[in-house]
PDB file of C-alpha atoms in Angstrom:
ATOM      1  CA  MET A   1       0.000   0.000   0.000  1.00 96.00           C
ATOM      2  CA  ARG A   2       1.068   3.620  -0.571  1.00 97.00           C
ATOM      3  CA  ALA A   3       2.386   5.344   2.560  1.00 97.00           C
ATOM      4  CA  VAL A   4       4.618   8.034   3.988  1.00 98.00           C
ATOM      5  CA  VAL A   5       7.716   6.082   5.018  1.00 98.00           C
ATOM      6  CA  CYS A   6      10.183   6.849   7.799  1.00 98.00           C
ATOM      7  CA  ASP A   7      13.394   4.863   7.184  1.00 97.00           C
ATOM      8  CA  ALA A   8      15.579   6.660   9.738  1.00 97.00           C
ATOM      9  CA  TRP A   9      15.128   9.192  12.539  1.00 97.00           C
ATOM     10  CA  GLY A  10      15.255  12.753  11.295  1.00 96.00           C
ATOM     11  CA  PRO A  11      13.293  15.851  10.216  1.00 96.00           C
ATOM     12  CA  PRO A  12      10.082  15.623   8.168  1.00 97.00           C
ATOM     13  CA  GLU A  13      12.122  16.318   5.025  1.00 96.00           C
ATOM     14  CA  SER A  14      13.753  12.895   5.422  1.00 96.00           C
ATOM     15  CA  LEU A  15      10.430  11.114   4.897  1.00 97.00           C
ATOM     16  CA  ARG A  16       9.617   9.545   1.528  1.00 97.00           C
ATOM     17  CA  ILE A  17       6.507   8.347  -0.275  1.00 96.00           C
ATOM     18  CA  GLY A  18       6.708   4.625  -0.926  1.00 97.00           C
ATOM     19  CA  GLU A  19       5.138   1.235  -0.358  1.00 97.00           C
ATOM     20  CA  LEU A  20       4.616  -0.640   2.906  1.00 97.00           C
ATOM     21  CA  PRO A  21       2.996  -4.064   3.390  1.00 97.00           C
ATOM     22  CA  LEU A  22      -0.751  -3.982   3.968  1.00 97.00           C
ATOM     23  CA  PRO A  23      -1.087  -4.301   7.778  1.00 96.00           C
ATOM     24  CA  GLN A  24      -3.073  -7.257   9.089  1.00 97.00           C
ATOM     25  CA  PRO A  25      -5.230  -6.820  12.204  1.00 98.00           C
ATOM     26  CA  GLY A  26      -4.340  -9.092  15.101  1.00 97.00           C
ATOM     27  CA  PRO A  27      -6.639 -10.163  17.940  1.00 98.00           C
ATOM     28  CA  GLY A  28      -8.639  -7.190  19.197  1.00 97.00           C
ATOM     29  CA  GLN A  29      -7.487  -5.008  16.310  1.00 97.00           C
ATOM     30  CA  VAL A  30      -9.192  -3.365  13.328  1.00 98.00           C
ATOM     31  CA  ARG A  31      -7.869  -2.268   9.948  1.00 98.00           C
ATOM     32  CA  VAL A  32      -9.236   1.005   8.592  1.00 98.00           C
ATOM     33  CA  ARG A  33      -9.085   2.447   5.077  1.00 98.00           C
ATOM     34  CA  VAL A  34      -7.918   5.972   5.869  1.00 98.00           C
ATOM     35  CA  HIS A  35     -10.152   8.808   4.701  1.00 98.00           C
ATOM     36  CA  ALA A  36      -8.204  11.549   6.496  1.00 98.00           C
ATOM     37  CA  ALA A  37      -5.346  11.735   8.989  1.00 98.00           C
ATOM     38  CA  ALA A  38      -4.472  14.713  11.152  1.00 97.00           C
ATOM     39  CA  ALA A  39      -0.950  16.078  11.417  1.00 96.00           C
ATOM     40  CA  ASN A  40       0.029  16.419  15.071  1.00 93.00           C
ATOM     41  CA  TYR A  41       3.150  17.551  16.900  1.00 89.00           C
ATOM     42  CA  PRO A  42       3.771  14.045  18.345  1.00 90.00           C
ATOM     43  CA  ASP A  43       4.004  12.735  14.760  1.00 95.00           C
ATOM     44  CA  ALA A  44       6.957  15.027  14.080  1.00 94.00           C
ATOM     45  CA  LEU A  45       8.565  14.019  17.383  1.00 92.00           C
ATOM     46  CA  MET A  46       8.151  10.345  16.499  1.00 96.00           C
ATOM     47  CA  VAL A  47       9.803  10.822  13.097  1.00 97.00           C
ATOM     48  CA  ALA A  48      12.730  12.511  14.868  1.00 95.00           C
ATOM     49  CA  GLY A  49      13.012   9.621  17.369  1.00 94.00           C
ATOM     50  CA  LYS A  50      12.152  11.979  20.234  1.00 89.00           C
ATOM     51  CA  TYR A  51       8.733  10.634  21.208  1.00 87.00           C
ATOM     52  CA  GLN A  52       7.978   8.334  24.163  1.00 81.00           C
ATOM     53  CA  PHE A  53       7.370   5.477  21.717  1.00 84.00           C
ATOM     54  CA  ARG A  54       9.689   4.420  18.888  1.00 93.00           C
ATOM     55  CA  PRO A  55       8.189   2.157  16.224  1.00 95.00           C
ATOM     56  CA  GLU A  56      10.367  -0.350  14.449  1.00 95.00           C
ATOM     57  CA  LEU A  57      11.819   1.098  11.242  1.00 96.00           C
ATOM     58  CA  PRO A  58      10.542   1.492   8.573  1.00 97.00           C
ATOM     59  CA  PHE A  59       7.112   2.779   9.545  1.00 98.00           C
ATOM     60  CA  ALA A  60       4.443   5.293   8.570  1.00 98.00           C
ATOM     61  CA  PRO A  61       3.769   8.121  11.051  1.00 98.00           C
ATOM     62  CA  GLY A  62       0.297   9.419  11.839  1.00 97.00           C
ATOM     63  CA  LEU A  63      -1.674   8.668  14.994  1.00 95.00           C
ATOM     64  CA  GLU A  64      -5.091  10.330  14.466  1.00 96.00           C
ATOM     65  CA  PHE A  65      -7.443   9.429  11.628  1.00 97.00           C
ATOM     66  CA  SER A  66     -10.918   8.696  10.315  1.00 97.00           C
ATOM     67  CA  GLY A  67     -12.035   6.198   7.731  1.00 98.00           C
ATOM     68  CA  VAL A  68     -13.941   3.019   6.946  1.00 98.00           C
ATOM     69  CA  VAL A  69     -13.305  -0.384   8.548  1.00 98.00           C
ATOM     70  CA  SER A  70     -11.835  -2.807   6.002  1.00 98.00           C
ATOM     71  CA  ALA A  71     -11.064  -5.837   8.231  1.00 98.00           C
ATOM     72  CA  VAL A  72     -11.356  -6.931  11.867  1.00 98.00           C
ATOM     73  CA  GLY A  73      -9.220  -9.276  13.933  1.00 97.00           C
ATOM     74  CA  ASP A  74     -10.261 -12.130  16.178  1.00 97.00           C
ATOM     75  CA  GLY A  75     -12.402 -11.180  19.141  1.00 96.00           C
ATOM     76  CA  VAL A  76     -13.713  -7.922  17.670  1.00 97.00           C
ATOM     77  CA  ASP A  77     -17.505  -7.850  17.749  1.00 94.00           C
ATOM     78  CA  THR A  78     -18.136  -4.116  18.178  1.00 93.00           C
ATOM     79  CA  LEU A  79     -17.144  -3.133  14.639  1.00 97.00           C
ATOM     80  CA  ARG A  80     -17.471  -4.684  11.201  1.00 97.00           C
ATOM     81  CA  PRO A  81     -16.257  -3.920   7.656  1.00 98.00           C
ATOM     82  CA  GLY A  82     -18.001  -0.896   6.211  1.00 98.00           C
ATOM     83  CA  ASP A  83     -18.382   0.943   9.530  1.00 98.00           C
ATOM     84  CA  LYS A  84     -17.252   4.562   9.556  1.00 97.00           C
ATOM     85  CA  VAL A  85     -14.922   5.329  12.456  1.00 97.00           C
ATOM     86  CA  VAL A  86     -12.654   7.892  14.024  1.00 95.00           C
ATOM     87  CA  GLY A  87      -9.743   6.874  16.207  1.00 93.00           C
ATOM     88  CA  THR A  88      -6.089   6.810  17.135  1.00 94.00           C
ATOM     89  CA  ALA A  89      -3.231   4.392  16.597  1.00 95.00           C
ATOM     90  CA  THR A  90       0.343   4.296  17.826  1.00 93.00           C
ATOM     91  CA  HIS A  91       1.404   5.202  14.244  1.00 96.00           C
ATOM     92  CA  GLY A  92       0.615   4.347  10.640  1.00 98.00           C
ATOM     93  CA  ALA A  93      -2.211   6.717   9.654  1.00 98.00           C
ATOM     94  CA  PHE A  94      -0.213   8.505   6.915  1.00 98.00           C
ATOM     95  CA  ALA A  95      -1.023   5.605   4.611  1.00 98.00           C
ATOM     96  CA  GLU A  96      -3.877   4.118   2.657  1.00 98.00           C
ATOM     97  CA  GLU A  97      -4.727   1.734   5.523  1.00 98.00           C
ATOM     98  CA  VAL A  98      -3.923   1.628   9.253  1.00 98.00           C
ATOM     99  CA  VAL A  99      -4.362  -0.885  12.076  1.00 98.00           C
ATOM    100  CA  ALA A 100      -5.572   0.202  15.518  1.00 97.00           C
ATOM    101  CA  GLU A 101      -6.887  -1.353  18.692  1.00 94.00           C
ATOM    102  CA  ALA A 102     -10.667  -1.734  18.536  1.00 94.00           C
ATOM    103  CA  GLY A 103     -10.977   0.079  21.870  1.00 90.00           C
ATOM    104  CA  HIS A 104      -9.308   3.159  20.372  1.00 91.00           C
ATOM    105  CA  LEU A 105     -11.919   3.525  17.630  1.00 94.00           C
ATOM    106  CA  VAL A 106     -15.331   5.181  17.857  1.00 92.00           C
ATOM    107  CA  ALA A 107     -18.086   4.309  15.397  1.00 94.00           C
ATOM    108  CA  LEU A 108     -19.719   7.204  13.563  1.00 93.00           C
ATOM    109  CA  PRO A 109     -23.256   7.253  12.156  1.00 93.00           C
ATOM    110  CA  ALA A 110     -23.610   5.389   8.861  1.00 95.00           C
ATOM    111  CA  ASP A 111     -24.859   8.560   7.153  1.00 94.00           C
ATOM    112  CA  THR A 112     -21.721  10.550   8.023  1.00 94.00           C
ATOM    113  CA  GLY A 113     -20.702  12.344   4.828  1.00 95.00           C
ATOM    114  CA  ASP A 114     -17.193  12.664   3.418  1.00 95.00           C
ATOM    115  CA  GLU A 115     -16.691  16.196   4.743  1.00 94.00           C
ATOM    116  CA  ALA A 116     -17.863  15.331   8.256  1.00 93.00           C
ATOM    117  CA  LEU A 117     -15.691  12.214   8.165  1.00 95.00           C
ATOM    118  CA  ALA A 118     -12.650  14.317   7.247  1.00 95.00           C
ATOM    119  CA  VAL A 119     -13.316  16.891   9.981  1.00 94.00           C
ATOM    120  CA  ALA A 120     -13.717  14.067  12.514  1.00 94.00           C
ATOM    121  CA  ALA A 121     -10.062  13.151  11.902  1.00 95.00           C
ATOM    122  CA  SER A 122      -9.062  16.513  13.384  1.00 92.00           C
ATOM    123  CA  PHE A 123     -11.062  16.065  16.549  1.00 93.00           C
ATOM    124  CA  LEU A 124     -10.185  13.314  19.012  1.00 92.00           C
ATOM    125  CA  LEU A 125      -6.628  14.189  20.033  1.00 92.00           C
ATOM    126  CA  THR A 126      -7.032  17.949  20.309  1.00 94.00           C
ATOM    127  CA  TYR A 127     -10.438  18.074  21.953  1.00 96.00           C
ATOM    128  CA  GLY A 128      -9.769  14.936  23.996  1.00 96.00           C
ATOM    129  CA  THR A 129      -6.555  16.454  25.348  1.00 96.00           C
ATOM    130  CA  SER A 130      -8.114  19.832  26.102  1.00 98.00           C
ATOM    131  CA  TRP A 131     -11.253  18.409  27.746  1.00 98.00           C
ATOM    132  CA  HIS A 132      -9.215  16.034  29.908  1.00 98.00           C
ATOM    133  CA  ALA A 133      -6.910  18.922  30.858  1.00 98.00           C
ATOM    134  CA  LEU A 134      -9.607  21.406  31.811  1.00 98.00           C
ATOM    135  CA  LYS A 135     -12.238  19.082  33.284  1.00 98.00           C
ATOM    136  CA  ASP A 136     -10.212  16.278  34.861  1.00 98.00           C
ATOM    137  CA  ARG A 137      -6.824  17.791  35.674  1.00 98.00           C
ATOM    138  CA  ALA A 138      -7.594  21.470  36.394  1.00 98.00           C
ATOM    139  CA  GLN A 139     -11.185  20.829  37.559  1.00 98.00           C
ATOM    140  CA  ALA A 140     -12.112  24.186  36.062  1.00 98.00           C
ATOM    141  CA  LYS A 141     -15.075  26.042  37.509  1.00 98.00           C
ATOM    142  CA  ALA A 142     -17.396  28.518  35.814  1.00 98.00           C
ATOM    143  CA  GLY A 143     -16.291  32.087  36.357  1.00 97.00           C
ATOM    144  CA  GLU A 144     -12.559  31.318  36.481  1.00 98.00           C
ATOM    145  CA  THR A 145     -10.074  32.906  34.089  1.00 98.00           C
ATOM    146  CA  LEU A 146      -8.154  30.704  31.635  1.00 98.00           C
ATOM    147  CA  LEU A 147      -4.995  31.751  29.783  1.00 98.00           C
ATOM    148  CA  VAL A 148      -4.412  29.608  26.685  1.00 98.00           C
ATOM    149  CA  LEU A 149      -0.889  29.640  25.250  1.00 98.00           C
ATOM    150  CA  GLY A 150      -0.509  28.614  21.609  1.00 95.00           C
ATOM    151  CA  ALA A 151      -4.169  29.492  21.169  1.00 96.00           C
ATOM    152  CA  GLY A 152      -4.018  29.417  17.357  1.00 93.00           C
ATOM    153  CA  GLY A 153      -2.999  25.770  17.123  1.00 92.00           C
ATOM    154  CA  GLY A 154      -5.176  22.681  17.222  1.00 92.00           C
ATOM    155  CA  VAL A 155      -5.146  21.956  20.951  1.00 94.00           C
ATOM    156  CA  GLY A 156      -5.125  25.667  21.782  1.00 96.00           C
ATOM    157  CA  LEU A 157      -8.259  26.411  19.786  1.00 96.00           C
ATOM    158  CA  ALA A 158      -9.932  23.366  21.310  1.00 97.00           C
ATOM    159  CA  ALA A 159      -9.045  24.692  24.775  1.00 98.00           C
ATOM    160  CA  VAL A 160     -10.570  28.076  23.880  1.00 98.00           C
ATOM    161  CA  GLU A 161     -13.837  26.480  22.732  1.00 97.00           C
ATOM    162  CA  LEU A 162     -14.081  24.078  25.673  1.00 98.00           C
ATOM    163  CA  GLY A 163     -13.127  26.766  28.153  1.00 98.00           C
ATOM    164  CA  LYS A 164     -16.106  28.803  26.995  1.00 97.00           C
ATOM    165  CA  ARG A 165     -18.383  25.757  27.324  1.00 96.00           C
ATOM    166  CA  LEU A 166     -17.217  25.458  30.937  1.00 97.00           C
ATOM    167  CA  GLY A 167     -18.131  29.082  31.591  1.00 98.00           C
ATOM    168  CA  LEU A 168     -14.545  30.348  31.831  1.00 98.00           C
ATOM    169  CA  ARG A 169     -13.266  33.765  30.825  1.00 98.00           C
ATOM    170  CA  VAL A 170     -10.679  32.967  28.147  1.00 98.00           C
ATOM    171  CA  ILE A 171      -7.553  34.971  27.340  1.00 98.00           C
ATOM    172  CA  ALA A 172      -5.949  33.608  24.167  1.00 98.00           C
ATOM    173  CA  ALA A 173      -2.223  34.079  23.586  1.00 97.00           C
ATOM    174  CA  ALA A 174      -0.822  33.600  20.082  1.00 96.00           C
ATOM    175  CA  SER A 175       2.114  34.886  18.058  1.00 92.00           C
ATOM    176  CA  SER A 176       0.323  36.181  14.943  1.00 94.00           C
ATOM    177  CA  GLN A 177      -2.735  38.235  14.119  1.00 95.00           C
ATOM    178  CA  ALA A 178      -4.221  35.356  12.096  1.00 94.00           C
ATOM    179  CA  LYS A 179      -3.943  32.996  15.066  1.00 96.00           C
ATOM    180  CA  ARG A 180      -5.436  35.546  17.454  1.00 97.00           C
ATOM    181  CA  GLU A 181      -8.332  36.112  15.062  1.00 96.00           C
ATOM    182  CA  ALA A 182      -8.900  32.340  14.910  1.00 96.00           C
ATOM    183  CA  ALA A 183      -9.062  32.262  18.709  1.00 97.00           C
ATOM    184  CA  ARG A 184     -11.546  35.150  18.678  1.00 97.00           C
ATOM    185  CA  SER A 185     -13.673  33.218  16.192  1.00 95.00           C
ATOM    186  CA  ARG A 186     -13.854  30.344  18.677  1.00 95.00           C
ATOM    187  CA  GLY A 187     -15.025  32.517  21.554  1.00 96.00           C
ATOM    188  CA  ALA A 188     -11.934  34.010  23.221  1.00 98.00           C
ATOM    189  CA  ASP A 189     -12.861  37.002  25.380  1.00 98.00           C
ATOM    190  CA  ALA A 190      -9.474  38.677  24.900  1.00 98.00           C
ATOM    191  CA  THR A 191      -6.252  38.060  23.000  1.00 97.00           C
ATOM    192  CA  VAL A 192      -2.614  38.871  23.698  1.00 97.00           C
ATOM    193  CA  ASP A 193       0.515  38.786  21.566  1.00 96.00           C
ATOM    194  CA  SER A 194       2.739  36.043  22.973  1.00 94.00           C
ATOM    195  CA  ALA A 195       5.699  37.252  20.886  1.00 91.00           C
ATOM    196  CA  ALA A 196       5.676  40.743  22.406  1.00 92.00           C
ATOM    197  CA  GLY A 197       8.117  41.791  25.102  1.00 90.00           C
ATOM    198  CA  ASP A 198       5.313  43.037  27.338  1.00 93.00           C
ATOM    199  CA  PHE A 199       3.429  39.702  27.298  1.00 94.00           C
ATOM    200  CA  ARG A 200       2.989  39.548  31.076  1.00 93.00           C
ATOM    201  CA  ASP A 201       1.709  43.124  31.183  1.00 95.00           C
ATOM    202  CA  GLN A 202      -0.811  42.303  28.456  1.00 96.00           C
ATOM    203  CA  VAL A 203      -2.085  39.340  30.463  1.00 96.00           C
ATOM    204  CA  ARG A 204      -2.350  41.468  33.610  1.00 95.00           C
ATOM    205  CA  ALA A 205      -4.326  44.108  31.716  1.00 96.00           C
ATOM    206  CA  HIS A 206      -7.026  41.519  30.990  1.00 96.00           C
ATOM    207  CA  ALA A 207      -6.796  39.381  34.134  1.00 95.00           C
ATOM    208  CA  GLY A 208      -6.239  42.083  36.738  1.00 92.00           C
ATOM    209  CA  LYS A 209      -3.667  42.086  39.518  1.00 89.00           C
ATOM    210  CA  ALA A 210      -4.977  38.827  40.974  1.00 92.00           C
ATOM    211  CA  GLY A 211      -3.915  36.910  37.869  1.00 96.00           C
ATOM    212  CA  VAL A 212      -5.364  33.964  35.970  1.00 98.00           C
ATOM    213  CA  ASP A 213      -6.743  30.820  37.566  1.00 98.00           C
ATOM    214  CA  ILE A 214      -5.614  28.324  34.914  1.00 98.00           C
ATOM    215  CA  VAL A 215      -2.829  28.309  32.317  1.00 98.00           C
ATOM    216  CA  TYR A 216      -3.150  25.877  29.408  1.00 98.00           C
ATOM    217  CA  ASP A 217       0.391  25.402  28.098  1.00 98.00           C
ATOM    218  CA  PRO A 218       1.169  23.334  24.985  1.00 95.00           C
ATOM    219  CA  VAL A 219       4.134  25.586  24.144  1.00 94.00           C
ATOM    220  CA  GLY A 220       6.842  25.358  26.796  1.00 94.00           C
ATOM    221  CA  GLY A 221      10.033  27.349  26.385  1.00 93.00           C
ATOM    222  CA  PRO A 222      10.395  30.759  28.063  1.00 92.00           C
ATOM    223  CA  LEU A 223       6.638  31.435  28.002  1.00 93.00           C
ATOM    224  CA  THR A 224       6.067  28.801  30.679  1.00 96.00           C
ATOM    225  CA  GLU A 225       7.742  30.689  33.521  1.00 95.00           C
ATOM    226  CA  THR A 226       6.170  33.991  32.456  1.00 95.00           C
ATOM    227  CA  ALA A 227       2.713  32.412  32.437  1.00 96.00           C
ATOM    228  CA  LEU A 228       3.361  30.670  35.748  1.00 96.00           C
ATOM    229  CA  ARG A 229       4.160  34.044  37.311  1.00 96.00           C
ATOM    230  CA  SER A 230       0.775  35.278  36.065  1.00 96.00           C
ATOM    231  CA  LEU A 231      -1.192  32.714  38.100  1.00 97.00           C
ATOM    232  CA  ALA A 232      -3.526  33.748  40.897  1.00 97.00           C
ATOM    233  CA  TRP A 233      -3.451  32.218  44.382  1.00 97.00           C
ATOM    234  CA  GLY A 234      -4.354  28.532  44.072  1.00 97.00           C
ATOM    235  CA  GLY A 235      -3.943  28.620  40.298  1.00 98.00           C
ATOM    236  CA  ARG A 236      -3.189  25.598  38.120  1.00 98.00           C
ATOM    237  CA  HIS A 237      -0.662  25.414  35.288  1.00 98.00           C
ATOM    238  CA  LEU A 238      -1.403  22.629  32.795  1.00 98.00           C
ATOM    239  CA  VAL A 239       1.699  21.190  31.091  1.00 98.00           C
ATOM    240  CA  VAL A 240       0.388  19.900  27.753  1.00 96.00           C
ATOM    241  CA  GLY A 241       3.429  19.945  25.454  1.00 91.00           C
ATOM    242  CA  PHE A 242       6.544  21.711  24.243  1.00 90.00           C
ATOM    243  CA  ALA A 243       5.837  23.115  20.779  1.00 85.00           C
ATOM    244  CA  ALA A 244       8.556  25.724  21.308  1.00 82.00           C
ATOM    245  CA  GLY A 245      11.074  22.874  21.395  1.00 80.00           C
ATOM    246  CA  ASP A 246      12.576  23.602  24.810  1.00 86.00           C
ATOM    247  CA  ILE A 247      11.466  21.860  28.004  1.00 91.00           C
ATOM    248  CA  PRO A 248      11.488  24.612  30.653  1.00 93.00           C
ATOM    249  CA  LYS A 249      12.995  24.310  34.128  1.00 93.00           C
ATOM    250  CA  VAL A 250      10.498  25.880  36.517  1.00 92.00           C
ATOM    251  CA  PRO A 251      11.637  27.577  39.776  1.00 93.00           C
ATOM    252  CA  ALA A 252       9.823  25.555  42.460  1.00 94.00           C
ATOM    253  CA  ASN A 253       9.486  28.579  44.749  1.00 95.00           C
ATOM    254  CA  LEU A 254       6.920  30.050  42.323  1.00 93.00           C
ATOM    255  CA  LEU A 255       4.590  27.191  43.193  1.00 95.00           C
ATOM    256  CA  LEU A 256       5.109  27.677  46.922  1.00 96.00           C
ATOM    257  CA  LEU A 257       4.558  31.439  47.033  1.00 93.00           C
ATOM    258  CA  LYS A 258       1.071  31.350  45.520  1.00 94.00           C
ATOM    259  CA  GLY A 259      -0.023  27.853  46.473  1.00 97.00           C
ATOM    260  CA  THR A 260      -0.180  26.927  42.790  1.00 97.00           C
ATOM    261  CA  ALA A 261      -0.064  23.510  41.119  1.00 97.00           C
ATOM    262  CA  LEU A 262       1.865  22.300  38.073  1.00 97.00           C
ATOM    263  CA  LEU A 263      -0.213  19.549  36.432  1.00 98.00           C
ATOM    264  CA  GLY A 264       0.934  17.188  33.685  1.00 97.00           C
ATOM    265  CA  VAL A 265      -1.516  16.306  30.899  1.00 97.00           C
ATOM    266  CA  PHE A 266      -0.858  13.098  28.911  1.00 94.00           C
ATOM    267  CA  TRP A 267      -4.076  12.246  27.107  1.00 93.00           C
ATOM    268  CA  GLY A 268      -2.657   9.126  25.450  1.00 87.00           C
ATOM    269  CA  ASP A 269      -1.911   7.432  28.752  1.00 90.00           C
ATOM    270  CA  PHE A 270      -5.215   8.649  30.192  1.00 94.00           C
ATOM    271  CA  VAL A 271      -6.975   6.762  27.377  1.00 90.00           C
ATOM    272  CA  ARG A 272      -4.993   3.600  28.157  1.00 86.00           C
ATOM    273  CA  ARG A 273      -5.120   3.772  31.955  1.00 93.00           C
ATOM    274  CA  GLU A 274      -8.658   5.083  32.449  1.00 93.00           C
ATOM    275  CA  PRO A 275     -10.665   3.746  29.476  1.00 87.00           C
ATOM    276  CA  ALA A 276     -14.086   4.194  31.084  1.00 90.00           C
ATOM    277  CA  ALA A 277     -13.473   7.856  31.949  1.00 94.00           C
ATOM    278  CA  SER A 278     -11.928   8.467  28.534  1.00 93.00           C
ATOM    279  CA  ALA A 279     -14.901   6.866  26.760  1.00 89.00           C
ATOM    280  CA  ALA A 280     -17.315   9.070  28.722  1.00 93.00           C
ATOM    281  CA  ASN A 281     -15.330  12.163  27.705  1.00 95.00           C
ATOM    282  CA  THR A 282     -15.340  11.075  24.061  1.00 92.00           C
ATOM    283  CA  ARG A 283     -19.097  10.487  24.055  1.00 90.00           C
ATOM    284  CA  GLN A 284     -19.686  13.987  25.391  1.00 94.00           C
ATOM    285  CA  LEU A 285     -17.333  15.589  22.873  1.00 95.00           C
ATOM    286  CA  LEU A 286     -18.838  13.730  19.907  1.00 90.00           C
ATOM    287  CA  GLU A 287     -22.323  14.737  21.030  1.00 92.00           C
ATOM    288  CA  TRP A 288     -21.264  18.392  21.004  1.00 95.00           C
ATOM    289  CA  LEU A 289     -19.610  17.907  17.607  1.00 92.00           C
ATOM    290  CA  ARG A 290     -22.768  16.373  16.121  1.00 89.00           C
ATOM    291  CA  ASP A 291     -24.859  19.224  17.559  1.00 90.00           C
ATOM    292  CA  GLY A 292     -22.543  21.835  16.047  1.00 90.00           C
ATOM    293  CA  ALA A 293     -21.573  23.155  19.485  1.00 93.00           C
ATOM    294  CA  LEU A 294     -17.907  22.514  18.668  1.00 94.00           C
ATOM    295  CA  GLN A 295     -16.390  23.585  15.373  1.00 91.00           C
ATOM    296  CA  PRO A 296     -12.890  22.261  14.655  1.00 94.00           C
ATOM    297  CA  LEU A 297     -10.905  24.592  12.411  1.00 94.00           C
ATOM    298  CA  VAL A 298      -9.203  22.756   9.533  1.00 95.00           C
ATOM    299  CA  SER A 299      -7.071  25.328   7.748  1.00 93.00           C
ATOM    300  CA  GLN A 300      -5.321  23.182   5.132  1.00 95.00           C
ATOM    301  CA  ARG A 301      -5.528  19.769   3.483  1.00 97.00           C
ATOM    302  CA  TYR A 302      -2.600  17.919   1.928  1.00 97.00           C
ATOM    303  CA  PRO A 303      -2.279  14.899  -0.347  1.00 97.00           C
ATOM    304  CA  LEU A 304      -0.211  12.019   1.011  1.00 96.00           C
ATOM    305  CA  SER A 305       2.855  13.179  -0.922  1.00 95.00           C
ATOM    306  CA  GLN A 306       2.849  16.490   0.972  1.00 96.00           C
ATOM    307  CA  ALA A 307       2.476  15.056   4.473  1.00 97.00           C
ATOM    308  CA  PRO A 308       6.113  15.988   5.278  1.00 96.00           C
ATOM    309  CA  ALA A 309       5.261  19.620   4.473  1.00 96.00           C
ATOM    310  CA  ALA A 310       2.362  19.469   6.934  1.00 96.00           C
ATOM    311  CA  LEU A 311       4.688  18.269   9.704  1.00 96.00           C
ATOM    312  CA  SER A 312       7.253  20.941   8.813  1.00 96.00           C
ATOM    313  CA  ALA A 313       4.541  23.609   9.105  1.00 93.00           C
ATOM    314  CA  LEU A 314       3.711  22.327  12.587  1.00 91.00           C
ATOM    315  CA  LEU A 315       7.320  22.422  13.714  1.00 90.00           C
ATOM    316  CA  ALA A 316       7.681  25.962  12.366  1.00 88.00           C
ATOM    317  CA  ARG A 317       4.507  26.901  14.278  1.00 85.00           C
ATOM    318  CA  GLN A 318       2.945  28.184  11.063  1.00 87.00           C
ATOM    319  CA  ALA A 319      -0.273  26.164  11.310  1.00 88.00           C
ATOM    320  CA  VAL A 320      -3.592  27.717  12.294  1.00 91.00           C
ATOM    321  CA  GLY A 321      -5.970  25.098  13.648  1.00 92.00           C
ATOM    322  CA  LYS A 322      -5.556  21.569  12.269  1.00 94.00           C
ATOM    323  CA  LEU A 323      -3.857  20.256   9.139  1.00 96.00           C
ATOM    324  CA  LEU A 324      -5.223  17.142   7.425  1.00 97.00           C
ATOM    325  CA  VAL A 325      -3.586  14.569   5.169  1.00 97.00           C
ATOM    326  CA  LEU A 326      -5.969  12.851   2.725  1.00 97.00           C
ATOM    327  CA  PRO A 327      -4.568   9.731   1.029  1.00 95.00           C
ATOM    328  CA  GLN A 328      -7.149   9.940  -1.782  1.00 88.00           C
ATOM    329  CA  LEU A 329      -6.503  13.626  -2.528  1.00 84.00           C
ATOM    330  CA  ALA A 330      -4.830  14.122  -5.900  1.00 71.00           C
ATOM    331  CA  ASP A 331      -1.218  15.325  -5.856  1.00 74.00           C
TER     332      ASP A 331
END
């Protein structure tokens, strides 16, 4: 089958378009004909050999996708060929077909159209991460103030939307006018320029002297400490990722002085370790998606041959919202 192939650890430019054997589903697994796959920061980390999990070379990257079931393994009775699904895999979605655990797939209505099926591929990881972060980890309460770093990216925009659903006042921080406008379009109450030298003063102008109650941080780098200093008494700082590339070293005394908490958010392990809670979250999110209460922003679609360019755009922090790879899209 046609796939994006990683032969050695390196940058997205080292990937090639080639052939890989058609994967066969084992017990408890399902093979899906990929309709769309989302480009995510962990995909780029995996290609570079810097992710928590290293597949055996060669492999196809891509962990989030939607499509149609083409085969099921032994013991799978919840799905059958022809079912439309959205889900995640350890890797392999930048290809014509991918294998995933049945428990990591969610069936979609049979009448789901091609466009809705494509948009669904952009949904689970970003909204799942942000909902788990805000609801489960931060235990956000209506009326609190949320500062979202990287608010123009996929998880950032999801955090903006979900923060508003929770009744939070949302301050969106992003490095470009286009990203700040995207955050506004998803309900942000205020925006700040995260690339400006007076970033902390901008936040204070919107949050007041008390500070913000929650920081949603998928960026890392120098912004982390600045945002941490902007927390109110009893505030929570959610560590979601390190899109800036640098893992910050946080002065522990900042946590002590304001009674704040630094909370790690690892949605992938949450799904594996707490499947019942994760499934309940997913059901709620998909219900909101079907009702139109959540509106994922897909800003660009790439054919399979341009998947490396999608990952490069992510690493350069050029993407607004989500980027999709469609194996059937003409080059």
